[in-house]
């Protein structure tokens, strides 16, 4: 039996109807405004579509992670930008609080993740440190019962909308090896010295806000430290597995939609007296695209089952993140080509998907970094 039961299928259909009715009509407006409104989160939250894995006592639905998989798949089929927003808000950031937070932190912050009243972001990357996270230079200095944070973060998804941001900073900048000096903190919106300095202009995923954040003598309560000092890098490496898994899910959703759009177009468009899908080159291209999409889907379903059962998935997650995010770009290139000139026009969804999926080989660890992890694990085993 596969991972999904009839109950999951009913949930999927209900969520799909919700997206069509409540979200789809606003896509264009949000794309133009380059931001989703706060009600997007609360509307999703009201229906139980945000972070459904969170325990009931903290406001969640406490269901299996496969429900996150369904939500990400369907929302990314609608729009990859929204898929990215939701995976960060629901499945990436609150996991730090849920896994390493104190009881008080969980009670304070997790209910807002489920209701959508508190949008979540995570700030690791800095202008001079992305793949090499140990090299971050933001600092958090303990002063009495506070920490004072200084530094700049960039490319932060949900940065503008966020009510809380999990921030990586060095509590011991001289630590050797350097990763031992990294700690994680929660910084709440409105904290003096926390400046949402710039909404960045991106190639795609326009509805998704990506920000630069500045910390200038930003004083936070010492109680906002997540887990223990010096363990931040370890926590990130643990949680990056789920982060990469959900990014692969977003990519897979995008690929499934691109295939569907392309097949439909290839059936309806005529050239030389036949549907263009019947021209042998296009027919073979469609066959290749469908095969790759199916391989991605089955690999991901298997990986999700392993992740849920608590297996060590580091190598497989890296494979999925690398292969599926490259695959969706490949599919988008050929899907757009099959659409001909219309594929380059904004009125066709393929144009937006083509732009949007480009981000996926970079976010949450680049393709090259994924290959490093896979290769090193192969040599180690
Ligand atoms: C749309 C978007 C959203 C993002 N959201 C977030 C977010 O919410 N929070 C956050 O903290 N960050 C976020 N990021 C940042 C993202 O995680 C980084 O961009 C990514 O990790 C790469 O880091 P970098 O941009 O500094 O590139 P670099 O690390 O400078 O890499 C540049 C190039 O060199 C390659 N490279 C680097 N090291 C190696 C190596 N050892 N071997 C081979 N090749 C290598 C890379 O693959 C890449 O091709 C986001 C980025 C984007 C584009």
PDB file of C-alpha atoms in Angstrom, residues 86-355:
ATOM      1  CA  UNK A  86       4.118  27.869   3.143  1.00  0.00           C
ATOM      2  CA  UNK A  87       6.977  25.404   3.435  1.00  0.00           C
ATOM      3  CA  UNK A  88       9.070  28.023   5.254  1.00  0.00           C
ATOM      4  CA  UNK A  89       6.209  29.131   7.502  1.00  0.00           C
ATOM      5  CA  UNK A  90       4.719  25.723   8.263  1.00  0.00           C
ATOM      6  CA  UNK A  91       7.349  23.050   7.944  1.00  0.00           C
ATOM      7  CA  UNK A  92      10.782  24.644   8.265  1.00  0.00           C
ATOM      8  CA  UNK A  93      10.861  27.315  10.957  1.00  0.00           C
ATOM      9  CA  UNK A  94       8.379  26.237  13.667  1.00  0.00           C
ATOM     10  CA  UNK A  95      10.211  22.900  13.727  1.00  0.00           C
ATOM     11  CA  UNK A  96      13.123  24.648  15.519  1.00  0.00           C
ATOM     12  CA  UNK A  97      10.808  25.849  18.292  1.00  0.00           C
ATOM     13  CA  UNK A  98       8.969  22.507  18.481  1.00  0.00           C
ATOM     14  CA  UNK A  99      12.152  20.406  18.634  1.00  0.00           C
ATOM     15  CA  UNK A 100      14.526  22.530  20.686  1.00  0.00           C
ATOM     16  CA  UNK A 101      12.335  25.153  22.385  1.00  0.00           C
ATOM     17  CA  UNK A 102      11.369  25.296  26.042  1.00  0.00           C
ATOM     18  CA  UNK A 103       7.806  24.655  27.153  1.00  0.00           C
ATOM     19  CA  UNK A 104       7.337  28.404  27.578  1.00  0.00           C
ATOM     20  CA  UNK A 105       8.631  29.115  24.045  1.00  0.00           C
ATOM     21  CA  UNK A 106       6.357  26.485  22.544  1.00  0.00           C
ATOM     22  CA  UNK A 107       3.302  27.863  24.349  1.00  0.00           C
ATOM     23  CA  UNK A 108       4.182  31.393  23.318  1.00  0.00           C
ATOM     24  CA  UNK A 109       4.982  30.906  19.647  1.00  0.00           C
ATOM     25  CA  UNK A 110       3.605  27.659  18.220  1.00  0.00           C
ATOM     26  CA  UNK A 111      -0.135  28.512  18.318  1.00  0.00           C
ATOM     27  CA  UNK A 112       0.544  31.493  16.031  1.00  0.00           C
ATOM     28  CA  UNK A 113       2.163  29.200  13.455  1.00  0.00           C
ATOM     29  CA  UNK A 114      -1.001  27.086  13.197  1.00  0.00           C
ATOM     30  CA  UNK A 115      -3.403  30.037  13.199  1.00  0.00           C
ATOM     31  CA  UNK A 116      -1.295  32.080  10.776  1.00  0.00           C
ATOM     32  CA  UNK A 117      -1.298  35.048  13.140  1.00  0.00           C
ATOM     33  CA  UNK A 118       2.456  34.807  13.546  1.00  0.00           C
ATOM     34  CA  UNK A 119       4.290  34.420  10.236  1.00  0.00           C
ATOM     35  CA  UNK A 120       7.615  32.578  10.504  1.00  0.00           C
ATOM     36  CA  UNK A 121      10.980  33.254   8.831  1.00  0.00           C
ATOM     37  CA  UNK A 122      14.502  31.902   9.314  1.00  0.00           C
ATOM     38  CA  UNK A 123      17.589  34.066   8.873  1.00  0.00           C
ATOM     39  CA  UNK A 124      20.801  32.117   8.321  1.00  0.00           C
ATOM     40  CA  UNK A 125      22.269  33.558   5.106  1.00  0.00           C
ATOM     41  CA  UNK A 126      24.374  36.716   5.175  1.00  0.00           C
ATOM     42  CA  UNK A 127      25.728  38.880   2.348  1.00  0.00           C
ATOM     43  CA  UNK A 128      29.088  37.081   2.660  1.00  0.00           C
ATOM     44  CA  UNK A 129      28.017  33.627   3.858  1.00  0.00           C
ATOM     45  CA  UNK A 130      25.469  31.317   2.245  1.00  0.00           C
ATOM     46  CA  UNK A 131      26.652  27.776   1.510  1.00  0.00           C
ATOM     47  CA  UNK A 132      29.428  28.261   4.050  1.00  0.00           C
ATOM     48  CA  UNK A 133      27.181  28.881   7.046  1.00  0.00           C
ATOM     49  CA  UNK A 134      29.998  28.537   9.566  1.00  0.00           C
ATOM     50  CA  UNK A 135      31.376  31.791   8.180  1.00  0.00           C
ATOM     51  CA  UNK A 136      28.480  33.959   9.370  1.00  0.00           C
ATOM     52  CA  UNK A 137      29.623  37.066  11.217  1.00  0.00           C
ATOM     53  CA  UNK A 138      26.440  38.209  12.982  1.00  0.00           C
ATOM     54  CA  UNK A 139      27.023  38.211  16.707  1.00  0.00           C
ATOM     55  CA  UNK A 140      24.893  37.770  19.813  1.00  0.00           C
ATOM     56  CA  UNK A 141      26.542  39.013  22.975  1.00  0.00           C
ATOM     57  CA  UNK A 142      25.090  38.076  26.349  1.00  0.00           C
ATOM     58  CA  UNK A 143      24.427  41.052  28.630  1.00  0.00           C
ATOM     59  CA  UNK A 144      22.674  40.176  31.878  1.00  0.00           C
ATOM     60  CA  UNK A 145      19.417  38.531  30.984  1.00  0.00           C
ATOM     61  CA  UNK A 146      19.529  39.743  27.377  1.00  0.00           C
ATOM     62  CA  UNK A 147      21.445  39.140  24.149  1.00  0.00           C
ATOM     63  CA  UNK A 148      22.517  42.001  21.891  1.00  0.00           C
ATOM     64  CA  UNK A 149      22.458  41.036  18.203  1.00  0.00           C
ATOM     65  CA  UNK A 150      24.396  42.794  15.445  1.00  0.00           C
ATOM     66  CA  UNK A 151      24.703  41.822  11.793  1.00  0.00           C
ATOM     67  CA  UNK A 152      22.957  41.623   8.424  1.00  0.00           C
ATOM     68  CA  UNK A 153      20.950  38.781   6.915  1.00  0.00           C
ATOM     69  CA  UNK A 154      19.877  38.492   3.312  1.00  0.00           C
ATOM     70  CA  UNK A 155      17.540  36.529   0.988  1.00  0.00           C
ATOM     71  CA  UNK A 156      15.156  35.873   3.887  1.00  0.00           C
ATOM     72  CA  UNK A 157      11.858  34.317   2.763  1.00  0.00           C
ATOM     73  CA  UNK A 158       8.807  35.861   4.514  1.00  0.00           C
ATOM     74  CA  UNK A 159      11.235  38.435   5.950  1.00  0.00           C
ATOM     75  CA  UNK A 160       8.801  41.354   5.618  1.00  0.00           C
ATOM     76  CA  UNK A 161       5.656  39.503   6.720  1.00  0.00           C
ATOM     77  CA  UNK A 162       7.318  37.656   9.584  1.00  0.00           C
ATOM     78  CA  UNK A 163       6.101  38.056  13.143  1.00  0.00           C
ATOM     79  CA  UNK A 164       8.969  35.942  14.374  1.00  0.00           C
ATOM     80  CA  UNK A 165      12.330  35.239  12.814  1.00  0.00           C
ATOM     81  CA  UNK A 166      14.701  32.500  13.910  1.00  0.00           C
ATOM     82  CA  UNK A 167      18.155  34.056  13.618  1.00  0.00           C
ATOM     83  CA  UNK A 168      21.571  32.351  13.521  1.00  0.00           C
ATOM     84  CA  UNK A 169      24.321  34.395  15.187  1.00  0.00           C
ATOM     85  CA  UNK A 170      27.699  33.741  16.745  1.00  0.00           C
ATOM     86  CA  UNK A 171      27.816  33.677  20.530  1.00  0.00           C
ATOM     87  CA  UNK A 172      31.488  32.701  20.297  1.00  0.00           C
ATOM     88  CA  UNK A 173      33.055  34.206  17.162  1.00  0.00           C
ATOM     89  CA  UNK A 174      36.461  32.705  18.055  1.00  0.00           C
ATOM     90  CA  UNK A 175      35.256  29.115  18.449  1.00  0.00           C
ATOM     91  CA  UNK A 176      37.298  26.423  16.706  1.00  0.00           C
ATOM     92  CA  UNK A 177      35.881  24.855  14.658  1.00  0.00           C
ATOM     93  CA  UNK A 178      33.751  27.928  13.865  1.00  0.00           C
ATOM     94  CA  UNK A 179      30.419  26.084  13.760  1.00  0.00           C
ATOM     95  CA  UNK A 180      30.669  25.550  17.515  1.00  0.00           C
ATOM     96  CA  UNK A 181      30.156  29.289  17.988  1.00  0.00           C
ATOM     97  CA  UNK A 182      26.721  29.448  16.320  1.00  0.00           C
ATOM     98  CA  UNK A 183      23.486  29.807  18.315  1.00  0.00           C
ATOM     99  CA  UNK A 184      19.843  30.310  17.339  1.00  0.00           C
ATOM    100  CA  UNK A 185      17.498  33.006  18.635  1.00  0.00           C
ATOM    101  CA  UNK A 186      13.926  34.110  18.144  1.00  0.00           C
ATOM    102  CA  UNK A 187      13.598  37.779  17.248  1.00  0.00           C
ATOM    103  CA  UNK A 188      10.090  39.184  17.350  1.00  0.00           C
ATOM    104  CA  UNK A 189       8.803  41.790  14.929  1.00  0.00           C
ATOM    105  CA  UNK A 190       8.978  45.299  16.375  1.00  0.00           C
ATOM    106  CA  UNK A 191      12.021  44.623  18.573  1.00  0.00           C
ATOM    107  CA  UNK A 192      14.067  47.856  18.664  1.00  0.00           C
ATOM    108  CA  UNK A 193      17.211  47.513  16.535  1.00  0.00           C
ATOM    109  CA  UNK A 194      15.601  44.880  14.286  1.00  0.00           C
ATOM    110  CA  UNK A 195      15.211  46.533  10.889  1.00  0.00           C
ATOM    111  CA  UNK A 196      13.449  44.976   7.906  1.00  0.00           C
ATOM    112  CA  UNK A 197      15.621  47.045   5.640  1.00  0.00           C
ATOM    113  CA  UNK A 198      14.790  45.970   2.089  1.00  0.00           C
ATOM    114  CA  UNK A 199      12.360  43.818   0.127  1.00  0.00           C
ATOM    115  CA  UNK A 200      14.517  42.292  -2.581  1.00  0.00           C
ATOM    116  CA  UNK A 201      13.593  42.301  -6.260  1.00  0.00           C
ATOM    117  CA  UNK A 202      13.747  38.762  -7.601  1.00  0.00           C
ATOM    118  CA  UNK A 203      13.705  37.018 -10.990  1.00  0.00           C
ATOM    119  CA  UNK A 204      10.593  35.052  -9.998  1.00  0.00           C
ATOM    120  CA  UNK A 205       8.367  33.891  -7.106  1.00  0.00           C
ATOM    121  CA  UNK A 206       7.187  37.486  -7.049  1.00  0.00           C
ATOM    122  CA  UNK A 207       4.358  37.029  -4.569  1.00  0.00           C
ATOM    123  CA  UNK A 208       6.879  35.765  -2.093  1.00  0.00           C
ATOM    124  CA  UNK A 209       8.656  38.394  -0.006  1.00  0.00           C
ATOM    125  CA  UNK A 210      12.391  37.952   0.289  1.00  0.00           C
ATOM    126  CA  UNK A 211      14.089  40.473   2.522  1.00  0.00           C
ATOM    127  CA  UNK A 212      17.296  41.874   3.847  1.00  0.00           C
ATOM    128  CA  UNK A 213      17.294  42.200   7.633  1.00  0.00           C
ATOM    129  CA  UNK A 214      19.588  44.339   9.739  1.00  0.00           C
ATOM    130  CA  UNK A 215      20.282  43.986  13.458  1.00  0.00           C
ATOM    131  CA  UNK A 216      21.714  47.090  15.107  1.00  0.00           C
ATOM    132  CA  UNK A 217      22.261  46.586  18.806  1.00  0.00           C
ATOM    133  CA  UNK A 218      19.044  44.611  18.817  1.00  0.00           C
ATOM    134  CA  UNK A 219      18.310  43.604  22.406  1.00  0.00           C
ATOM    135  CA  UNK A 220      16.287  40.426  22.936  1.00  0.00           C
ATOM    136  CA  UNK A 221      15.488  38.554  26.157  1.00  0.00           C
ATOM    137  CA  UNK A 222      17.995  35.779  26.945  1.00  0.00           C
ATOM    138  CA  UNK A 223      14.912  33.543  27.111  1.00  0.00           C
ATOM    139  CA  UNK A 224      14.713  33.801  23.303  1.00  0.00           C
ATOM    140  CA  UNK A 225      17.752  31.549  22.874  1.00  0.00           C
ATOM    141  CA  UNK A 226      16.653  28.300  21.224  1.00  0.00           C
ATOM    142  CA  UNK A 227      18.120  25.244  22.926  1.00  0.00           C
ATOM    143  CA  UNK A 228      21.709  25.654  24.085  1.00  0.00           C
ATOM    144  CA  UNK A 229      24.388  28.193  23.215  1.00  0.00           C
ATOM    145  CA  UNK A 230      26.816  26.857  20.601  1.00  0.00           C
ATOM    146  CA  UNK A 231      24.422  24.175  19.349  1.00  0.00           C
ATOM    147  CA  UNK A 232      22.803  26.285  16.611  1.00  0.00           C
ATOM    148  CA  UNK A 233      24.778  24.757  13.760  1.00  0.00           C
ATOM    149  CA  UNK A 234      23.913  21.262  14.923  1.00  0.00           C
ATOM    150  CA  UNK A 235      20.213  22.211  15.115  1.00  0.00           C
ATOM    151  CA  UNK A 236      20.355  23.688  11.603  1.00  0.00           C
ATOM    152  CA  UNK A 237      22.002  20.570  10.176  1.00  0.00           C
ATOM    153  CA  UNK A 238      19.273  18.456  11.794  1.00  0.00           C
ATOM    154  CA  UNK A 239      16.392  20.587  10.557  1.00  0.00           C
ATOM    155  CA  UNK A 240      17.872  21.232   7.118  1.00  0.00           C
ATOM    156  CA  UNK A 241      16.877  17.669   6.222  1.00  0.00           C
ATOM    157  CA  UNK A 242      13.193  18.488   6.566  1.00  0.00           C
ATOM    158  CA  UNK A 243      13.833  21.867   4.898  1.00  0.00           C
ATOM    159  CA  UNK A 244      15.360  20.175   1.854  1.00  0.00           C
ATOM    160  CA  UNK A 245      12.627  17.560   1.759  1.00  0.00           C
ATOM    161  CA  UNK A 246       9.896  20.199   1.650  1.00  0.00           C
ATOM    162  CA  UNK A 247      11.781  22.179  -1.010  1.00  0.00           C
ATOM    163  CA  UNK A 248      11.886  19.013  -3.123  1.00  0.00           C
ATOM    164  CA  UNK A 249       8.126  18.702  -2.572  1.00  0.00           C
ATOM    165  CA  UNK A 250       7.574  22.235  -3.844  1.00  0.00           C
ATOM    166  CA  UNK A 251       9.698  21.416  -6.918  1.00  0.00           C
ATOM    167  CA  UNK A 252       7.731  18.217  -7.539  1.00  0.00           C
ATOM    168  CA  UNK A 253       4.405  20.087  -7.346  1.00  0.00           C
ATOM    169  CA  UNK A 254       5.727  22.600  -9.883  1.00  0.00           C
ATOM    170  CA  UNK A 255       6.861  19.808 -12.213  1.00  0.00           C
ATOM    171  CA  UNK A 256       3.468  18.082 -12.076  1.00  0.00           C
ATOM    172  CA  UNK A 257       1.662  21.305 -13.007  1.00  0.00           C
ATOM    173  CA  UNK A 258       4.107  22.103 -15.826  1.00  0.00           C
ATOM    174  CA  UNK A 259       3.594  18.642 -17.297  1.00  0.00           C
ATOM    175  CA  UNK A 260      -0.201  19.014 -17.097  1.00  0.00           C
ATOM    176  CA  UNK A 261      -0.119  22.446 -18.763  1.00  0.00           C
ATOM    177  CA  UNK A 262       2.187  21.205 -21.489  1.00  0.00           C
ATOM    178  CA  UNK A 263       0.207  18.068 -22.301  1.00  0.00           C
ATOM    179  CA  UNK A 264      -3.007  20.106 -22.516  1.00  0.00           C
ATOM    180  CA  UNK A 265      -1.382  22.659 -24.769  1.00  0.00           C
ATOM    181  CA  UNK A 266       0.202  19.996 -26.973  1.00  0.00           C
ATOM    182  CA  UNK A 267      -3.212  18.383 -27.487  1.00  0.00           C
ATOM    183  CA  UNK A 268      -4.988  21.589 -28.442  1.00  0.00           C
ATOM    184  CA  UNK A 269      -2.402  23.419 -30.583  1.00  0.00           C
ATOM    185  CA  UNK A 270      -2.383  22.464 -34.251  1.00  0.00           C
ATOM    186  CA  UNK A 271       0.479  22.751 -36.749  1.00  0.00           C
ATOM    187  CA  UNK A 272       0.928  21.072 -40.117  1.00  0.00           C
ATOM    188  CA  UNK A 273      -2.567  19.628 -39.798  1.00  0.00           C
ATOM    189  CA  UNK A 274      -2.005  17.736 -36.545  1.00  0.00           C
ATOM    190  CA  UNK A 275      -1.864  18.434 -32.790  1.00  0.00           C
ATOM    191  CA  UNK A 276       1.692  19.502 -32.043  1.00  0.00           C
ATOM    192  CA  UNK A 277       1.861  16.720 -29.430  1.00  0.00           C
ATOM    193  CA  UNK A 278       1.737  14.216 -32.291  1.00  0.00           C
ATOM    194  CA  UNK A 279       4.864  15.584 -33.950  1.00  0.00           C
ATOM    195  CA  UNK A 280       7.373  12.919 -32.999  1.00  0.00           C
ATOM    196  CA  UNK A 281       9.930  15.203 -31.363  1.00  0.00           C
ATOM    197  CA  UNK A 282       7.243  16.687 -29.112  1.00  0.00           C
ATOM    198  CA  UNK A 283       5.722  13.293 -28.419  1.00  0.00           C
ATOM    199  CA  UNK A 284       9.089  11.983 -27.244  1.00  0.00           C
ATOM    200  CA  UNK A 285       9.686  15.140 -25.191  1.00  0.00           C
ATOM    201  CA  UNK A 286       6.332  14.680 -23.451  1.00  0.00           C
ATOM    202  CA  UNK A 287       7.189  11.037 -22.789  1.00  0.00           C
ATOM    203  CA  UNK A 288      10.545  12.045 -21.259  1.00  0.00           C
ATOM    204  CA  UNK A 289       8.935  14.767 -19.152  1.00  0.00           C
ATOM    205  CA  UNK A 290       6.220  12.426 -17.860  1.00  0.00           C
ATOM    206  CA  UNK A 291       8.815   9.768 -16.994  1.00  0.00           C
ATOM    207  CA  UNK A 292      10.936  12.227 -15.018  1.00  0.00           C
ATOM    208  CA  UNK A 293       7.927  13.613 -13.167  1.00  0.00           C
ATOM    209  CA  UNK A 294       6.821  10.095 -12.230  1.00  0.00           C
ATOM    210  CA  UNK A 295      10.327   9.164 -11.043  1.00  0.00           C
ATOM    211  CA  UNK A 296      10.388  12.282  -8.864  1.00  0.00           C
ATOM    212  CA  UNK A 297       6.960  11.496  -7.438  1.00  0.00           C
ATOM    213  CA  UNK A 298       7.732   7.902  -6.452  1.00  0.00           C
ATOM    214  CA  UNK A 299      11.173   8.751  -5.058  1.00  0.00           C
ATOM    215  CA  UNK A 300       9.683  11.531  -2.962  1.00  0.00           C
ATOM    216  CA  UNK A 301       6.853   9.373  -1.642  1.00  0.00           C
ATOM    217  CA  UNK A 302       9.354   6.722  -0.565  1.00  0.00           C
ATOM    218  CA  UNK A 303      11.577   9.375   1.031  1.00  0.00           C
ATOM    219  CA  UNK A 304       8.636  10.919   2.862  1.00  0.00           C
ATOM    220  CA  UNK A 305       7.727   7.506   4.317  1.00  0.00           C
ATOM    221  CA  UNK A 306      11.364   7.083   5.492  1.00  0.00           C
ATOM    222  CA  UNK A 307      11.366  10.563   7.020  1.00  0.00           C
ATOM    223  CA  UNK A 308       8.106   9.907   8.863  1.00  0.00           C
ATOM    224  CA  UNK A 309       9.449   6.626  10.243  1.00  0.00           C
ATOM    225  CA  UNK A 310      12.513   8.463  11.596  1.00  0.00           C
ATOM    226  CA  UNK A 311      15.173   6.886   9.336  1.00  0.00           C
ATOM    227  CA  UNK A 312      18.433   8.695   8.558  1.00  0.00           C
ATOM    228  CA  UNK A 313      17.545  10.354   5.259  1.00  0.00           C
ATOM    229  CA  UNK A 314      20.480  12.743   4.781  1.00  0.00           C
ATOM    230  CA  UNK A 315      21.777  11.188   1.544  1.00  0.00           C
ATOM    231  CA  UNK A 316      18.341  10.564   0.059  1.00  0.00           C
ATOM    232  CA  UNK A 317      17.083  14.043   0.972  1.00  0.00           C
ATOM    233  CA  UNK A 318      20.113  15.579  -0.715  1.00  0.00           C
ATOM    234  CA  UNK A 319      19.452  13.431  -3.798  1.00  0.00           C
ATOM    235  CA  UNK A 320      15.812  14.512  -3.901  1.00  0.00           C
ATOM    236  CA  UNK A 321      16.613  18.205  -3.411  1.00  0.00           C
ATOM    237  CA  UNK A 322      19.284  18.132  -6.108  1.00  0.00           C
ATOM    238  CA  UNK A 323      17.552  15.936  -8.678  1.00  0.00           C
ATOM    239  CA  UNK A 324      13.968  17.172  -8.412  1.00  0.00           C
ATOM    240  CA  UNK A 325      14.899  20.868  -8.369  1.00  0.00           C
ATOM    241  CA  UNK A 326      17.070  20.347 -11.469  1.00  0.00           C
ATOM    242  CA  UNK A 327      14.382  18.166 -13.067  1.00  0.00           C
ATOM    243  CA  UNK A 328      11.688  20.818 -12.676  1.00  0.00           C
ATOM    244  CA  UNK A 329      13.908  23.369 -14.412  1.00  0.00           C
ATOM    245  CA  UNK A 330      14.530  20.958 -17.254  1.00  0.00           C
ATOM    246  CA  UNK A 331      10.791  20.247 -17.509  1.00  0.00           C
ATOM    247  CA  UNK A 332      10.047  23.983 -17.458  1.00  0.00           C
ATOM    248  CA  UNK A 333      12.509  24.625 -20.293  1.00  0.00           C
ATOM    249  CA  UNK A 334      10.999  21.962 -22.554  1.00  0.00           C
ATOM    250  CA  UNK A 335       7.425  22.734 -21.465  1.00  0.00           C
ATOM    251  CA  UNK A 336       7.892  26.364 -22.469  1.00  0.00           C
ATOM    252  CA  UNK A 337       9.465  25.327 -25.784  1.00  0.00           C
ATOM    253  CA  UNK A 338       6.462  23.136 -26.589  1.00  0.00           C
ATOM    254  CA  UNK A 339       4.211  26.148 -25.920  1.00  0.00           C
ATOM    255  CA  UNK A 340       6.110  28.073 -28.639  1.00  0.00           C
ATOM    256  CA  UNK A 341       5.633  31.870 -28.543  1.00  0.00           C
ATOM    257  CA  UNK A 342       2.678  31.597 -26.180  1.00  0.00           C
ATOM    258  CA  UNK A 343       4.979  30.019 -23.624  1.00  0.00           C
ATOM    259  CA  UNK A 344       6.864  33.299 -23.378  1.00  0.00           C
ATOM    260  CA  UNK A 345       3.677  35.271 -22.709  1.00  0.00           C
ATOM    261  CA  UNK A 346       2.580  36.057 -19.177  1.00  0.00           C
ATOM    262  CA  UNK A 347      -1.000  34.987 -19.872  1.00  0.00           C
ATOM    263  CA  UNK A 348       0.128  31.356 -19.964  1.00  0.00           C
ATOM    264  CA  UNK A 349       0.969  29.812 -16.561  1.00  0.00           C
ATOM    265  CA  UNK A 350       4.066  28.120 -17.999  1.00  0.00           C
ATOM    266  CA  UNK A 351       5.810  31.527 -18.195  1.00  0.00           C
ATOM    267  CA  UNK A 352       5.416  32.114 -14.442  1.00  0.00           C
ATOM    268  CA  UNK A 353       6.426  28.546 -13.557  1.00  0.00           C
ATOM    269  CA  UNK A 354       9.524  28.829 -15.776  1.00  0.00           C
ATOM    270  CA  UNK A 355      10.668  31.887 -13.786  1.00  0.00           C
TER     271      UNK A 355
END
